[in-house]
Coordinates of C-alpha atoms in Angstrom, one line a residue:
M1 CA -20.9 -4.7 -25.2
L2 CA -20.2 -6.2 -28.6
K3 CA -16.6 -4.9 -28.5
K4 CA -16.0 -6.7 -25.1
S5 CA -17.6 -9.9 -26.4
S6 CA -15.5 -9.8 -29.5
L7 CA -12.3 -9.5 -27.3
V8 CA -13.3 -12.5 -25.3
L9 CA -14.1 -14.5 -28.5
W10 CA -10.8 -13.6 -30.1
G11 CA -9.1 -14.7 -26.9
V12 CA -10.7 -18.1 -27.0
V13 CA -9.9 -18.4 -30.8
L14 CA -6.2 -17.6 -30.0
F15 CA -6.2 -20.2 -27.3
V16 CA -7.5 -22.9 -29.6
A17 CA -5.4 -21.9 -32.6
W18 CA -2.2 -21.9 -30.6
N19 CA -2.8 -25.4 -29.2
A20 CA -3.6 -26.7 -32.7
L21 CA -0.3 -25.3 -34.0
L22 CA 1.5 -26.8 -31.0
L23 CA 0.1 -30.3 -31.7
F24 CA 0.8 -30.0 -35.5
F25 CA 4.4 -29.0 -34.6
L26 CA 4.8 -32.0 -32.3
W27 CA 3.3 -34.5 -34.8
T28 CA 5.3 -33.3 -37.8
R29 CA 8.6 -32.7 -36.0
P30 CA 11.3 -34.9 -37.7
P31 CA 13.2 -37.3 -35.5
A32 CA 16.5 -35.9 -34.3
F33 CA 17.9 -39.3 -33.3
D34 CA 18.6 -42.7 -34.7
D35 CA 19.3 -44.4 -31.5
H36 CA 16.1 -46.0 -30.2
S37 CA 17.6 -46.0 -26.7
H38 CA 17.0 -42.2 -26.6
L39 CA 13.4 -42.4 -27.7
T40 CA 12.0 -42.5 -24.2
E41 CA 14.0 -39.4 -23.1
E42 CA 12.9 -37.4 -26.2
V43 CA 9.3 -38.3 -25.7
I44 CA 9.4 -37.2 -22.0
R45 CA 11.2 -34.0 -22.9
L46 CA 8.5 -33.2 -25.6
A47 CA 5.8 -34.0 -23.1
Q48 CA 7.3 -31.6 -20.5
D49 CA 7.6 -28.9 -23.2
A50 CA 4.0 -29.4 -24.1
E51 CA 2.9 -29.3 -20.5
L52 CA 4.7 -26.1 -19.8
E53 CA 3.2 -24.4 -22.8
L54 CA -0.3 -25.7 -21.9
E55 CA 0.1 -24.1 -18.5
H56 CA 0.9 -20.7 -20.2
Q57 CA -2.2 -21.1 -22.3
K58 CA -4.4 -22.0 -19.3
D59 CA -3.1 -18.9 -17.6
L60 CA -4.1 -16.8 -20.6
L61 CA -7.6 -18.4 -20.7
R62 CA -8.0 -17.8 -17.0
Q63 CA -7.2 -14.1 -17.4
I64 CA -9.6 -13.9 -20.3
H65 CA -12.3 -15.4 -18.2
R66 CA -11.6 -13.1 -15.3
Y67 CA -11.7 -9.9 -17.4
S68 CA -14.9 -11.2 -19.0
A69 CA -16.4 -11.5 -15.5
L70 CA -15.2 -8.1 -14.5
W71 CA -16.7 -6.5 -17.7
S72 CA -20.0 -8.3 -17.0
K73 CA -20.2 -7.0 -13.4
K74 CA -19.4 -3.5 -14.6
R75 CA -22.2 -3.7 -17.2
K76 CA -24.6 -5.0 -14.6
R77 CA -23.8 -2.1 -12.2
V78 CA -24.2 0.4 -15.0
D79 CA -27.5 -1.1 -16.1
E80 CA -28.8 -1.2 -12.5
A81 CA -27.7 2.4 -11.9
G82 CA -29.5 3.5 -15.1
Q83 CA -32.7 1.7 -14.0
L84 CA -32.7 2.8 -10.3
M85 CA -31.5 6.4 -10.4
P86 CA -33.3 9.3 -11.8
A87 CA -31.6 11.0 -14.8
T88 CA -30.4 13.9 -12.7
A89 CA -28.8 11.7 -10.1
A90 CA -27.2 9.4 -12.7
S91 CA -25.7 12.4 -14.6
S92 CA -24.2 13.8 -11.4
T93 CA -22.2 10.6 -10.7
R94 CA -21.1 9.8 -14.2
A95 CA -17.4 10.0 -15.1
L96 CA -16.8 13.2 -17.1
P97 CA -13.7 14.6 -18.9
A98 CA -11.9 17.1 -16.7
T99 CA -10.3 20.3 -18.1
D100 CA -7.3 18.3 -19.1
G101 CA -9.5 16.2 -21.5
V102 CA -8.8 13.0 -19.5
L103 CA -11.8 10.8 -18.4
H104 CA -11.8 10.7 -14.6
P105 CA -13.9 8.5 -12.3
P106 CA -16.7 10.2 -10.4
R107 CA -15.9 11.5 -6.9
A108 CA -16.0 8.7 -4.3
S109 CA -19.0 8.3 -2.1
A110 CA -18.9 7.0 1.5
D111 CA -20.1 3.5 0.4
A112 CA -17.6 3.2 -2.5
V113 CA -15.9 -0.1 -3.2
L114 CA -12.4 -0.1 -1.6
P115 CA -10.1 -2.5 -3.5
V116 CA -7.0 -3.7 -1.8
V117 CA -4.0 -3.5 -4.2
V118 CA -1.2 -5.9 -3.3
I119 CA 2.1 -4.9 -4.9
A120 CA 4.0 -8.1 -5.5
C121 CA 7.3 -9.1 -7.1
D122 CA 9.4 -12.2 -6.3
R123 CA 8.3 -13.1 -2.8
S124 CA 6.5 -16.4 -2.8
T125 CA 5.7 -15.6 0.8
V126 CA 3.0 -13.4 -0.6
R127 CA 0.8 -16.3 0.5
R128 CA 1.1 -15.1 4.2
C129 CA -0.1 -11.6 3.1
L130 CA -3.0 -13.0 1.1
D131 CA -4.1 -15.6 3.6
K132 CA -4.5 -12.9 6.3
L133 CA -6.3 -10.5 3.9
L134 CA -8.8 -13.2 2.8
H135 CA -9.3 -14.4 6.4
Y136 CA -10.2 -11.0 7.8
R137 CA -12.0 -9.6 4.7
P138 CA -15.7 -9.0 5.6
S139 CA -17.0 -8.6 2.1
R140 CA -15.6 -9.7 -1.3
E141 CA -17.8 -7.2 -3.0
R142 CA -16.8 -4.2 -0.9
F143 CA -13.1 -5.2 -0.7
P144 CA -11.9 -6.9 -3.9
I145 CA -8.3 -7.9 -3.8
I146 CA -6.1 -7.1 -6.8
V147 CA -2.5 -8.5 -6.8
S148 CA -0.3 -6.6 -9.2
Q149 CA 2.9 -8.6 -9.9
D150 CA 6.1 -7.3 -11.3
C151 CA 9.4 -9.2 -11.9
G152 CA 8.0 -12.2 -13.8
H153 CA 8.9 -14.6 -11.0
E154 CA 7.2 -17.9 -11.9
E155 CA 7.1 -19.4 -8.4
T156 CA 5.4 -16.3 -7.0
A157 CA 3.0 -16.2 -10.0
R158 CA 2.0 -19.8 -9.2
V159 CA 1.3 -19.0 -5.6
I160 CA -0.9 -16.0 -6.6
A161 CA -2.7 -18.1 -9.3
S162 CA -3.5 -20.8 -6.7
Y163 CA -6.1 -18.4 -5.1
G164 CA -8.2 -18.7 -8.3
E165 CA -11.3 -16.4 -8.3
A166 CA -10.8 -15.2 -4.7
I167 CA -8.5 -12.5 -6.1
M168 CA -7.6 -10.8 -9.4
H169 CA -4.0 -11.3 -10.6
I170 CA -2.6 -8.6 -13.0
K171 CA 0.9 -8.6 -14.3
Q172 CA 3.1 -5.5 -15.0
P173 CA 4.1 -6.0 -18.7
D174 CA 7.4 -4.0 -18.8
L175 CA 10.1 -6.1 -17.1
S176 CA 13.0 -4.3 -18.8
D177 CA 15.9 -2.7 -17.0
I178 CA 15.6 1.1 -16.6
P179 CA 18.4 3.4 -17.8
V180 CA 19.7 5.1 -14.7
P181 CA 22.6 7.5 -13.9
T182 CA 25.9 5.7 -13.3
D183 CA 25.9 6.5 -9.6
H184 CA 22.4 5.0 -9.3
R185 CA 23.0 1.6 -10.8
K186 CA 22.8 0.0 -7.4
F187 CA 19.3 1.6 -7.0
Q188 CA 17.8 -0.1 -10.1
G189 CA 15.3 -1.9 -7.9
Y190 CA 13.9 1.4 -6.6
Y191 CA 13.3 2.6 -10.2
K192 CA 11.5 -0.6 -11.0
I193 CA 9.3 -0.3 -7.9
A194 CA 8.3 3.3 -8.8
R195 CA 7.5 2.1 -12.3
H196 CA 5.4 -0.7 -11.0
Y197 CA 3.5 1.5 -8.6
R198 CA 2.6 3.9 -11.4
W199 CA 1.4 1.1 -13.6
A200 CA -0.6 -0.6 -10.8
L201 CA -2.3 2.5 -9.6
S202 CA -3.1 3.5 -13.2
Q203 CA -4.8 0.1 -13.7
V204 CA -6.9 0.6 -10.6
F205 CA -8.0 4.2 -11.2
R206 CA -7.9 4.4 -15.0
T207 CA -8.7 0.9 -16.3
F208 CA -10.9 -0.4 -13.5
Q209 CA -12.2 3.1 -12.6
Y210 CA -12.2 2.6 -8.8
Q211 CA -12.7 5.7 -6.7
A212 CA -10.3 4.8 -3.9
A213 CA -7.8 2.1 -3.1
I214 CA -5.9 0.5 -0.2
V215 CA -2.3 -0.2 -1.1
V216 CA -0.3 -2.9 0.6
E217 CA 2.9 -4.7 -0.3
D218 CA 3.5 -8.4 -0.5
D219 CA 5.5 -8.6 2.8
L220 CA 2.7 -7.1 5.0
E221 CA 0.5 -9.0 7.5
V222 CA -2.7 -7.3 8.4
A223 CA -4.6 -7.0 11.8
P224 CA -8.1 -8.4 12.5
D225 CA -9.7 -5.0 12.2
F226 CA -7.6 -3.8 9.1
F227 CA -10.8 -3.5 6.9
E228 CA -12.9 -2.1 9.7
Y229 CA -10.3 0.7 10.3
F230 CA -10.1 1.7 6.6
Q231 CA -13.9 1.5 6.2
A232 CA -14.4 3.8 9.2
A233 CA -11.7 6.3 8.2
F234 CA -12.7 6.5 4.6
P235 CA -15.5 9.1 5.1
L236 CA -13.0 11.4 6.9
L237 CA -10.7 11.3 3.9
L238 CA -13.7 12.4 1.7
A239 CA -14.8 15.1 4.1
D240 CA -11.6 16.8 5.2
P241 CA -9.5 18.4 2.4
S242 CA -6.6 18.7 4.9
L243 CA -6.2 14.9 4.7
W244 CA -4.6 13.0 1.8
C245 CA -4.2 9.5 3.1
V246 CA -5.2 7.0 5.9
S247 CA -2.3 4.7 6.9
A248 CA -2.3 1.5 8.9
W249 CA 1.3 2.1 10.2
N250 CA 2.9 3.8 13.2
D251 CA 6.6 4.4 12.6
N252 CA 7.2 4.4 16.3
G253 CA 5.0 1.4 17.0
K254 CA 7.4 -0.8 18.9
E255 CA 5.5 -2.8 21.5
Q256 CA 7.0 -0.9 24.5
M257 CA 6.3 2.5 22.9
V258 CA 2.5 2.1 22.3
E259 CA -0.5 1.8 24.5
A260 CA -1.5 -1.6 23.4
G261 CA -4.5 -1.6 25.8
R262 CA -6.0 1.3 23.9
P263 CA -5.9 0.2 20.2
E264 CA -8.8 2.6 19.4
L265 CA -6.4 5.6 19.6
L266 CA -5.9 7.4 16.3
Y267 CA -3.8 10.4 15.4
R268 CA -3.1 12.9 12.6
T269 CA 0.4 12.9 11.2
D270 CA 2.2 15.1 8.7
F271 CA 4.6 12.3 7.8
F272 CA 3.5 10.0 5.0
P273 CA 3.8 6.5 6.6
G274 CA 2.9 4.2 3.7
L275 CA 2.9 0.4 4.6
G276 CA -0.8 0.0 4.1
W277 CA -2.5 3.2 3.0
L278 CA -5.7 4.5 1.5
L279 CA -5.9 7.1 -1.2
L280 CA -8.6 8.6 -3.4
S281 CA -8.6 8.7 -7.2
E282 CA -8.5 12.5 -7.0
L283 CA -5.1 12.3 -5.4
W284 CA -3.9 10.0 -8.2
D285 CA -5.1 12.5 -10.7
E286 CA -2.7 15.0 -9.0
L287 CA 0.3 12.7 -8.6
E288 CA 0.3 10.6 -11.7
P289 CA 1.5 13.3 -14.2
K290 CA 4.6 14.0 -12.0
W291 CA 5.2 10.5 -10.6
P292 CA 8.9 10.1 -9.9
R293 CA 11.3 7.6 -11.5
A294 CA 12.5 6.3 -8.2
F295 CA 12.2 6.6 -4.4
W296 CA 8.5 7.3 -4.6
D297 CA 7.8 7.2 -0.9
D298 CA 10.4 9.9 0.0
W299 CA 9.1 11.9 -3.0
M300 CA 5.6 11.8 -1.4
R301 CA 7.1 13.3 1.8
Q302 CA 8.4 16.4 0.0
P303 CA 6.5 19.7 0.6
E304 CA 5.6 20.0 -3.1
Q305 CA 3.5 16.8 -2.9
R306 CA 2.3 16.9 0.7
R307 CA 1.1 20.5 0.4
D308 CA 0.5 20.8 4.2
R309 CA -1.8 17.8 4.2
S310 CA -1.9 15.1 6.8
C311 CA -2.7 11.4 7.1
I312 CA -4.5 9.4 9.8
R313 CA -2.4 6.8 11.6
P314 CA -3.1 4.5 14.5
E315 CA -1.5 4.2 17.9
V316 CA -1.1 0.4 17.3
S317 CA -0.2 -0.6 13.8
R318 CA -2.7 -2.5 11.7
T319 CA 0.1 -3.9 9.5
M320 CA 3.5 -5.4 10.2
T321 CA 6.2 -6.3 7.8
F322 CA 7.8 -9.8 7.7
G323 CA 10.0 -9.0 4.6
R324 CA 13.6 -8.5 5.7
K325 CA 14.9 -9.3 2.2
G326 CA 14.2 -6.5 -0.4
V327 CA 15.8 -3.7 -2.3
S328 CA 16.6 -1.9 1.0
H329 CA 18.7 -4.9 2.1
G330 CA 17.1 -5.0 5.5
Q331 CA 17.6 -1.2 6.2
F332 CA 15.7 -0.4 9.5
F333 CA 14.3 -4.0 9.6
D334 CA 16.6 -5.4 12.4
Q335 CA 16.6 -2.1 14.3
Y336 CA 12.9 -1.1 14.1
L337 CA 10.5 -2.9 11.7
K338 CA 10.6 -6.4 13.2
F339 CA 9.7 -5.0 16.6
I340 CA 6.5 -3.2 15.4
K341 CA 3.5 -4.3 17.4
L342 CA 0.6 -5.6 15.3
N343 CA -2.8 -4.9 16.8
D344 CA -4.5 -8.2 17.9
R345 CA -7.9 -6.8 19.1
F346 CA -10.9 -6.0 17.0
V347 CA -12.0 -2.3 17.4
P348 CA -15.5 -1.5 16.0
F349 CA -14.4 1.7 14.4
T350 CA -17.4 2.0 12.2
Q351 CA -19.6 2.3 15.3
M352 CA -17.4 5.2 16.7
D353 CA -17.5 8.9 16.1
L354 CA -14.2 9.8 14.4
S355 CA -15.0 13.4 13.7
Y356 CA -12.5 14.5 16.4
L357 CA -9.8 13.7 13.7
K358 CA -10.9 16.6 11.5
K359 CA -8.3 19.3 11.5
E360 CA -10.0 22.0 13.6
E361 CA -11.5 19.7 16.2
Y362 CA -8.2 17.8 16.5
E363 CA -6.1 20.8 17.1
R364 CA -8.6 22.2 19.6
S365 CA -8.1 19.0 21.7
F366 CA -4.6 17.8 20.9
L367 CA -2.5 21.0 21.2
P368 CA -3.7 21.9 24.7
K369 CA -2.9 18.4 25.8
V370 CA 0.6 18.6 24.6
Y371 CA 1.5 22.1 25.8
G372 CA -0.5 21.7 29.0
A373 CA 1.8 18.8 30.0
P374 CA 4.6 19.6 32.3
E375 CA 8.1 19.9 30.7
L376 CA 10.8 17.4 31.7
R377 CA 14.4 17.0 30.7
V378 CA 15.5 13.8 28.9
E379 CA 17.8 12.9 31.8
E380 CA 14.9 13.0 34.3
L381 CA 12.9 10.7 32.0
Q382 CA 15.8 8.3 31.7
G383 CA 16.1 8.3 35.5
N384 CA 12.4 7.5 35.8
Q385 CA 12.0 10.6 38.0
R386 CA 8.8 12.6 38.8
R387 CA 6.5 9.8 38.0
E388 CA 3.7 11.7 39.7
L389 CA 3.5 14.1 36.8
G390 CA 2.0 11.5 34.5
T391 CA 2.1 12.7 30.9
V392 CA 5.0 14.9 30.2
R393 CA 6.6 17.0 27.4
V394 CA 10.2 17.1 26.2
Q395 CA 11.0 20.2 24.2
Y396 CA 13.5 20.4 21.3
T397 CA 14.5 23.6 19.6
S398 CA 16.8 22.5 16.8
R399 CA 17.4 19.7 14.4
D400 CA 20.3 18.5 16.5
S401 CA 18.4 18.5 19.7
F402 CA 15.5 16.6 18.1
K403 CA 17.8 13.9 16.8
A404 CA 19.7 13.7 20.2
F405 CA 16.5 13.4 22.2
A406 CA 14.8 11.0 19.8
K407 CA 17.8 8.7 19.8
A408 CA 18.0 8.8 23.6
L409 CA 14.3 7.9 24.0
G410 CA 14.2 5.2 21.3
V411 CA 12.2 7.2 18.8
M412 CA 13.1 7.1 15.1
D413 CA 15.3 10.1 14.6
D414 CA 15.3 10.7 10.9
L415 CA 13.5 13.7 9.3
K416 CA 12.1 14.0 5.8
S417 CA 11.9 17.6 4.6
G418 CA 12.0 18.5 8.3
V419 CA 9.1 16.3 9.3
P420 CA 9.7 13.7 12.0
R421 CA 8.2 10.2 11.6
A422 CA 4.7 10.0 13.1
G423 CA 4.9 13.7 13.9
Y424 CA 2.1 16.3 13.7
R425 CA 3.0 20.0 13.9
G426 CA 6.4 18.7 14.9
I427 CA 5.0 16.7 17.9
V428 CA 5.8 13.0 18.3
S429 CA 3.6 11.1 20.7
F430 CA 4.9 7.8 22.3
L431 CA 5.3 5.8 25.5
Y432 CA 8.5 5.8 27.4
R433 CA 8.6 3.4 30.4
S434 CA 4.8 3.2 30.3
R435 CA 4.5 7.0 30.4
R436 CA 3.0 9.2 27.7
V437 CA 5.6 11.5 26.3
Y438 CA 5.3 14.3 23.7
L439 CA 8.6 15.2 22.0
A440 CA 7.6 18.7 20.8
P441 CA 8.9 22.0 19.5
P442 CA 8.0 25.3 21.3
S443 CA 4.4 26.3 21.4
D444 CA 5.0 29.1 18.9
W445 CA 6.1 26.7 16.2
T446 CA 5.4 28.2 12.8
G447 CA 6.2 25.3 10.4
Y448 CA 8.7 22.7 9.2
D449 CA 12.2 23.7 8.1
A450 CA 13.0 21.5 5.0
S451 CA 16.8 21.9 5.8
W452 CA 16.3 19.7 8.8
S453 CA 16.9 16.5 6.8

């Protein structure tokens, strides 16, 4: 406690001392002009310089105040825990060094705080993202919002700072260029994004010691039940070791391809969707030591990281992206992303039984539905034939047939280490002309072929 108080005191001393030096400099500065006609211009310039520097100092003082409040809250929680819990219970939830000697947070409980980490850079339109998050957030205590900013973009920083105590604003300190191979110079942005993600997640899980976190980017808008969805799915992530994330995103979530009237539908997927996702601190323990230098999302989709684990994803997306401009230069945005349907209905997920999404139960229900559906050829679907059959299955047997059928039916046709977007055991579920379709491999499917990429 004394150490934290000393840090705050030194921060205040630094603030006062710096401004005293600044005033001394301005008062003792020798005149650089003889022409009194320039006096007004020089005074205005000095005043503007002083105002700019004062803003920097005010920002420093605000950060000192915020961190002081955070430390006080953490001390209060620790004190209350020590008073209310018996010694055996307290010791079972205390952070302990793992075998690697690093201090790790305790394993998350079902009522853990779920911070929302907003990854920001130079989009001043982050306001749209933050406005929606704050509008739909049911509890400031359960869902604190941490905006982690890279890039040093002043206009974006001012927008974030305008929210005051409603959010926490942290800044990635290393803004330097990253040495990259010659043929990767055009990908410098992807290297900086990976560096920022690593720093931001380390702050959340190492510095702030949260047990789980929801990650969004500054160009995402969230649905009315965004927080409800993650709060309800969080216990699944704790209970089922075959899950490693919960995502708000459906890669094939175009309006005509989803059943918008059934926004409660949820699925398992082997494809890491990103774009609004929940992870546990235990997963960060696993990923941080080998975090990639670039292209972190595709790296997450490799078998070495996925390790046969799945994510939960919705039928109707709980996020949508409005950021066409970015390091990908609009890749996929005009063709897919801007058409994604954002759910506009509140689903009370926390009042629903989601145990059907656990691996064993899910496969007992889902696989018979898929392979019990009558098989149809793509041409018959395109011709709107045999409507009386209802839900149908289109079978593919090779990489080329998957890509051809997916393209013909409007499904995203790219594969990452053999895994199709939104796919589970190779099965992609979607609507085609208001009809449920399963694009699926044969029923004796034995696993993904990483060469299908």
